[in-house]
Short mmCIF file of C-alpha atoms and ligand atoms in Angstrom, two decimals:
data_model
loop_
_atom_site.label_atom_id
_atom_site.label_comp_id
_atom_site.label_asym_id
_atom_site.label_seq_id
_atom_site.Cartn_x
_atom_site.Cartn_y
_atom_site.Cartn_z
CA MET A 1 50.24 -7.56 11.80
CA SER A 2 51.07 -10.47 14.32
CA GLU A 3 50.53 -9.95 17.85
CA PRO A 4 54.02 -8.34 18.78
CA ASN A 5 54.40 -6.33 16.47
CA LEU A 6 50.22 -4.99 16.45
CA GLN A 7 51.09 -4.42 20.53
CA GLU A 8 54.83 -2.80 18.99
CA VAL A 9 53.08 -0.12 17.30
CA VAL A 10 49.94 0.36 19.99
CA ARG A 11 52.93 1.21 21.82
CA GLN A 12 53.82 3.73 20.04
CA LYS A 13 51.24 5.23 18.75
CA TYR A 14 49.78 6.21 22.71
CA GLY A 15 53.27 7.03 24.16
CA ALA A 16 53.83 9.83 21.19
CA ALA A 17 49.89 10.29 21.91
CA ALA A 18 50.75 10.13 26.04
CA LYS A 19 53.97 12.37 25.44
CA LEU A 20 51.26 15.02 23.42
CA ALA A 21 48.79 15.71 25.75
CA ALA A 22 51.96 15.88 28.53
CA ALA A 23 54.03 18.66 26.89
CA GLY A 24 50.23 20.50 27.31
CA GLY A 25 48.71 19.47 23.68
CA VAL A 26 45.52 17.55 23.58
CA ALA A 27 46.49 14.30 22.76
CA SER A 28 45.11 12.49 18.73
CA CYS A 29 45.36 8.87 18.10
CA GLY A 30 45.40 9.89 14.81
CA SER A 31 48.56 10.93 11.99
CA GLY A 32 50.33 13.82 13.80
CA ALA A 33 49.66 16.00 10.97
CA ASP A 34 45.63 16.36 11.62
CA PRO A 35 45.20 15.84 15.11
CA SER A 36 41.65 16.57 14.53
CA CYS A 37 40.77 12.87 12.61
CA CYS A 38 39.27 11.62 16.03
CA ASP A 39 37.65 14.70 17.17
CA PRO A 40 33.88 13.33 15.67
CA ILE A 41 34.42 10.36 18.48
CA THR A 42 36.64 11.38 21.16
CA LYS A 43 34.96 15.21 21.71
CA ASP A 44 32.06 15.97 24.50
CA LEU A 45 32.52 12.29 25.99
CA TYR A 46 32.26 14.43 29.23
CA ASP A 47 30.03 16.66 31.19
CA PRO A 48 31.60 20.04 32.37
CA SER A 49 31.52 18.44 36.30
CA GLU A 50 33.14 15.30 35.82
CA ILE A 51 35.70 18.21 33.35
CA ALA A 52 36.20 19.81 36.59
CA GLU A 53 36.67 16.95 38.36
CA VAL A 54 40.66 16.24 37.33
CA PRO A 55 43.40 17.53 36.24
CA GLU A 56 43.68 18.95 33.08
CA LYS A 57 46.34 17.10 31.83
CA ALA A 58 44.36 13.75 32.12
CA VAL A 59 41.37 15.65 30.29
CA ALA A 60 43.41 16.58 27.69
CA ALA A 61 45.22 13.03 27.15
CA SER A 62 41.80 11.88 27.04
CA LEU A 63 41.42 9.34 23.65
CA GLY A 64 37.79 7.07 24.72
CA CYS A 65 34.99 6.40 22.57
CA GLY A 66 32.48 7.16 25.45
CA ASN A 67 32.33 7.21 29.22
CA PRO A 68 31.57 3.94 30.66
CA THR A 69 31.59 5.32 34.68
CA ALA A 70 28.86 7.33 33.84
CA LEU A 71 27.41 4.61 32.03
CA ALA A 72 28.27 1.91 34.40
CA GLN A 73 26.57 1.23 38.06
CA LEU A 74 29.66 1.79 40.79
CA ARG A 75 29.08 1.79 44.59
CA PRO A 76 30.98 2.69 47.39
CA GLY A 77 34.08 0.55 48.34
CA GLU A 78 33.90 -1.84 45.51
CA THR A 79 37.30 -2.17 43.29
CA VAL A 80 37.27 -0.70 39.69
CA LEU A 81 39.54 -2.30 36.96
CA ASP A 82 40.59 -0.15 33.89
CA LEU A 83 41.33 -2.05 30.69
CA GLY A 84 44.10 0.81 28.64
CA SER A 85 43.94 3.37 30.86
CA GLY A 86 45.79 5.87 29.47
CA GLY A 87 46.03 9.04 30.72
CA GLY A 88 43.99 7.59 34.45
CA ILE A 89 40.67 10.17 32.79
CA ASP A 90 38.19 6.84 33.88
CA VAL A 91 40.39 5.75 36.55
CA LEU A 92 40.30 8.85 38.88
CA LEU A 93 36.65 9.57 37.80
CA SER A 94 35.78 5.95 39.54
CA ALA A 95 38.00 6.36 42.20
CA LYS A 96 36.09 9.50 43.28
CA ARG A 97 32.68 7.57 42.56
CA VAL A 98 34.00 4.16 44.79
CA GLY A 99 35.23 6.14 47.80
CA PRO A 100 37.69 5.96 49.84
CA ALA A 101 36.72 2.60 51.06
CA GLY A 102 36.59 1.36 47.34
CA LYS A 103 40.62 1.55 45.17
CA ALA A 104 40.37 2.33 41.25
CA TYR A 105 43.43 0.18 39.05
CA GLY A 106 43.88 0.95 36.09
CA LEU A 107 45.96 -0.79 34.10
CA ASP A 108 48.75 0.26 30.42
CA MET A 109 50.71 -1.30 28.90
CA THR A 110 52.56 2.04 27.70
CA ASP A 111 55.31 3.79 29.86
CA GLU A 112 53.81 7.30 29.02
CA MET A 113 50.55 6.46 29.06
CA LEU A 114 51.60 5.06 32.96
CA ALA A 115 53.99 8.10 34.16
CA LEU A 116 51.10 10.92 32.59
CA ALA A 117 48.63 8.86 34.39
CA ARG A 118 50.66 8.48 37.92
CA GLU A 119 51.22 12.47 37.76
CA ASN A 120 47.02 13.08 37.34
CA GLN A 121 46.32 10.97 40.41
CA ARG A 122 49.34 12.87 42.30
CA LYS A 123 47.68 16.35 41.57
CA SER A 124 43.81 15.04 41.78
CA GLY A 125 45.16 13.80 45.62
CA LEU A 126 42.88 10.98 45.77
CA THR A 127 44.66 7.66 47.90
CA ASN A 128 42.91 4.78 46.67
CA VAL A 129 44.14 4.34 42.90
CA GLU A 130 46.49 2.50 41.46
CA PHE A 131 48.74 2.21 38.12
CA LEU A 132 49.61 -1.54 36.93
CA LYS A 133 51.82 -1.80 34.13
CA GLY A 134 50.49 -4.89 31.61
CA ALA A 135 49.00 -5.99 28.91
CA ILE A 136 45.24 -6.48 28.69
CA GLU A 137 45.80 -9.95 27.59
CA SER A 138 47.10 -10.99 30.91
CA ILE A 139 46.06 -8.75 33.62
CA PRO A 140 48.00 -9.18 36.88
CA LEU A 141 45.44 -9.22 39.81
CA PRO A 142 44.51 -12.26 40.97
CA ASP A 143 41.10 -14.39 40.24
CA ASN A 144 37.88 -13.02 41.76
CA SER A 145 39.52 -9.96 42.98
CA VAL A 146 37.50 -7.50 40.92
CA ASP A 147 33.44 -5.90 41.26
CA VAL A 148 33.83 -3.59 37.97
CA ILE A 149 35.80 -4.30 34.87
CA ILE A 150 35.44 -0.61 32.79
CA SER A 151 37.36 0.18 29.56
CA ASN A 152 37.44 3.02 27.24
CA CYS A 153 38.01 2.11 22.98
CA VAL A 154 40.81 -0.33 23.50
CA ILE A 155 39.44 -3.74 23.31
CA ASN A 156 39.49 -2.26 20.47
CA LEU A 157 42.88 -2.04 19.66
CA SER A 158 43.83 -5.90 21.62
CA GLY A 159 44.75 -8.90 18.27
CA ASP A 160 43.63 -11.80 20.63
CA LYS A 161 40.22 -10.24 22.54
CA ASP A 162 38.70 -13.72 23.49
CA ARG A 163 41.89 -13.80 25.34
CA VAL A 164 41.52 -9.91 26.92
CA LEU A 165 37.68 -11.26 27.98
CA GLU A 166 39.05 -14.18 29.61
CA GLU A 167 41.62 -12.23 32.07
CA ALA A 168 38.60 -9.94 32.39
CA PHE A 169 36.12 -12.93 33.06
CA ARG A 170 38.67 -14.68 35.66
CA VAL A 171 39.65 -11.16 37.86
CA LEU A 172 36.04 -10.00 37.59
CA LYS A 173 34.08 -11.73 41.27
CA PRO A 174 31.25 -13.82 40.95
CA GLY A 175 28.67 -11.54 39.92
CA GLY A 176 31.18 -8.95 38.51
CA ARG A 177 30.37 -6.67 35.78
CA LEU A 178 31.55 -6.34 32.99
CA ALA A 179 30.81 -2.05 31.44
CA VAL A 180 33.35 -1.13 28.36
CA SER A 181 33.09 1.79 25.80
CA ASP A 182 34.15 -0.02 22.16
CA VAL A 183 33.67 0.66 18.65
CA VAL A 184 31.66 -1.77 17.69
CA VAL A 185 30.83 -2.45 13.66
CA ARG A 186 26.32 -3.81 12.22
CA GLY A 187 26.69 -5.69 10.22
CA GLU A 188 28.81 -6.27 6.66
CA VAL A 189 30.39 -3.87 5.14
CA PRO A 190 33.58 -4.82 2.26
CA ALA A 191 36.87 -5.39 4.05
CA ALA A 192 39.05 -2.17 2.23
CA ILE A 193 36.36 0.20 3.62
CA ARG A 194 36.62 -1.08 6.60
CA LYS A 195 40.33 -1.59 7.41
CA SER A 196 40.28 2.35 6.30
CA MET A 197 37.33 3.59 8.30
CA GLU A 198 38.79 1.49 11.76
CA LEU A 199 40.84 3.85 11.56
CA TRP A 200 39.93 6.34 11.51
CA VAL A 201 37.82 5.59 14.28
CA GLY A 202 39.67 3.98 16.45
CA CYS A 203 42.96 4.62 15.28
CA ILE A 204 44.54 1.20 15.17
CA ALA A 205 42.09 -1.29 12.65
CA GLY A 206 39.92 -4.36 15.13
CA ALA A 207 36.43 -3.07 16.00
CA LEU A 208 34.36 -6.21 16.43
CA GLU A 209 31.65 -7.38 14.56
CA GLU A 210 28.26 -6.71 16.77
CA PHE A 211 27.26 -10.10 17.20
CA GLU A 212 31.02 -11.59 16.83
CA TYR A 213 31.75 -9.03 20.05
CA ARG A 214 28.18 -11.09 21.66
CA ASP A 215 29.41 -14.45 20.62
CA LYS A 216 33.23 -13.97 22.03
CA LEU A 217 31.22 -12.21 25.40
CA TYR A 218 28.74 -15.61 25.82
CA ARG A 219 32.01 -18.12 25.15
CA ALA A 220 34.25 -16.58 27.87
CA GLY A 221 30.87 -17.07 30.41
CA PHE A 222 29.41 -13.82 30.78
CA GLU A 223 25.71 -13.24 30.95
CA SER A 224 23.29 -10.73 30.67
CA ILE A 225 25.18 -9.27 28.00
CA ASP A 226 24.06 -6.48 25.98
CA MET A 227 25.30 -3.73 23.57
CA GLU A 228 23.65 0.12 23.70
CA PRO A 229 25.05 2.16 20.99
CA THR A 230 25.93 5.17 22.36
CA ARG A 231 27.11 6.88 18.90
CA VAL A 232 26.29 6.46 15.69
CA TYR A 233 29.08 7.29 12.76
CA LYS A 234 28.43 9.13 9.25
CA SER A 235 30.04 8.61 6.72
CA GLU A 236 30.19 12.56 6.14
CA GLU A 237 32.26 12.88 9.48
CA ALA A 238 34.45 10.01 8.24
CA ARG A 239 34.27 12.05 4.57
CA ASP A 240 38.02 13.54 4.40
CA PHE A 241 39.61 10.51 5.81
CA LEU A 242 37.96 8.48 3.00
CA SER A 243 38.84 11.19 0.01
CA SER A 244 42.64 10.89 1.87
CA ALA A 245 42.47 7.40 1.76
CA GLY A 246 42.06 6.94 -1.95
CA PHE A 247 37.79 6.19 -1.47
CA ASP A 248 34.93 8.27 -3.39
CA PRO A 249 32.57 9.47 -0.42
CA GLU A 250 29.49 10.14 -2.60
CA SER A 251 29.71 6.20 -3.71
CA VAL A 252 30.88 4.23 -0.44
CA GLY A 253 28.90 6.66 1.83
CA PRO A 254 25.97 4.25 1.81
CA GLU A 255 28.27 1.29 2.84
CA ILE A 256 29.34 2.15 5.70
CA ASP A 257 26.19 5.06 6.30
CA GLY A 258 25.98 4.12 10.53
CA ARG A 259 27.81 1.15 10.40
CA PHE A 260 30.30 2.23 12.58
CA ILE A 261 29.35 2.87 16.19
CA SER A 262 30.45 3.46 19.91
CA ALA A 263 28.80 1.36 22.38
CA PHE A 264 27.96 0.64 26.00
CA VAL A 265 29.29 -3.00 26.51
CA ARG A 266 27.85 -4.49 29.30
CA ALA A 267 28.11 -8.52 30.59
CA VAL A 268 27.93 -9.77 34.25
CA LYS A 269 29.82 -12.73 35.36
CA PRO A 270 27.50 -15.80 36.47
CA ALA A 271 26.74 -14.99 40.53
CA GLY A 272 28.69 -19.16 41.04
CA ARG A 273 31.80 -19.53 38.83
CA GLY A 274 33.66 -18.13 41.30
CA ARG A 275 36.51 -20.70 39.57
CA VAL A 276 37.79 -20.19 36.60
CA VAL A 277 36.47 -22.94 34.28
CA GLY A 278 39.30 -23.47 30.83
CA PRO A 279 37.73 -23.45 27.58
CA SER A 280 37.83 -26.97 26.76
CA CYS A 281 34.90 -27.16 30.25
CA ARG A 282 32.55 -24.78 28.92
CA GLY A 283 29.53 -25.84 27.11
C1 LIG B 301 42.41 4.35 22.94
S1 LIG B 301 43.63 4.50 24.11
C2 LIG B 301 42.18 4.97 25.53
C3 LIG B 301 42.62 5.64 26.71
C4 LIG B 301 42.06 5.72 27.92
N1 LIG B 301 41.30 4.39 28.01
C5 LIG B 301 40.87 6.67 28.16
O1 LIG B 301 39.74 7.10 27.17
O2 LIG B 301 41.67 8.13 27.47
C6 LIG B 301 43.95 3.41 24.14
C7 LIG B 301 45.24 2.78 25.41
O3 LIG B 301 45.18 1.17 25.76
C8 LIG B 301 46.45 1.09 25.67
N2 LIG B 301 46.38 -0.42 25.74
C9 LIG B 301 46.67 -0.78 24.12
N3 LIG B 301 46.25 -1.78 24.32
C10 LIG B 301 47.10 -1.67 25.49
C11 LIG B 301 47.24 -3.74 25.74
N4 LIG B 301 46.79 -4.81 24.94
N5 LIG B 301 47.36 -3.48 26.98
C12 LIG B 301 47.17 -2.80 27.58
N6 LIG B 301 47.32 -1.73 27.55
C13 LIG B 301 46.59 -1.50 26.54
C14 LIG B 301 47.71 2.34 25.24
O4 LIG B 301 48.16 2.54 25.82
C15 LIG B 301 46.22 3.74 26.02
O5 LIG B 301 47.04 4.63 26.78
#
């Protein structure tokens, strides 16, 4: 799928999910017919104390695959940017962590998600929050302006992940941290099965293989790259989905068991790299 088409499919999917959450339902990234498709991925990511801190509809719209704010070290006074902020749950939690002297930006391209996020911000009463409209491939913020970039199950959806990581690198301050949750594939998985599993886990295919991800981060200029599994998916959990996609869960099970994970991906922009260097200048 070409990049503009992919973005349009993603936008429609998440626009519908936002409308559902705004109307009092629970957002799902799967087909509307089966809202339970993503439960093993999105369920139980936040602990009750975090849930109590944010408006109900921010929780209902949560479509992540991790909890980056719990794993990232956010300090009072810092500026945080959430790539693909959806209904805003991670932005609101970050805003509380960085306090009134800090700032939390959410960036999303889907109008319905932005409307829901802004409504959730209004209900939360937080004033150190701003939701921006735009694509994560072209971040509408200046160079060297952000301390921490978080993201929750969004980079896997992009058709141009190199660009996303280059943009993340550009807007981070020297010494700034990338701390994102994402779906990652471990090792070789036959292409057709991989596509179906990615649809199940990430709703729209696009997860990177672990070493490919590390390589892209390195090429974007990051250092101290680390990838920590937070959830490992069992073939059993995708059984119904695999059957409906025409696979025999018994025979493909061993090929996918444990190969799809949610990971917490960490990396740092080197302290001496304030100036953004083009790809041809990197060693
Ligand atoms: C899987 S949802 C995750 C939302 C949120 N991070 C959460 O944890 O609930 C993906 C979100 O990313 C947004 N998105 C996807 N691709 C994007 C892109 N290329 N640029 C900006 N936003 C994007 C979608 O509109 C949607 O709100």
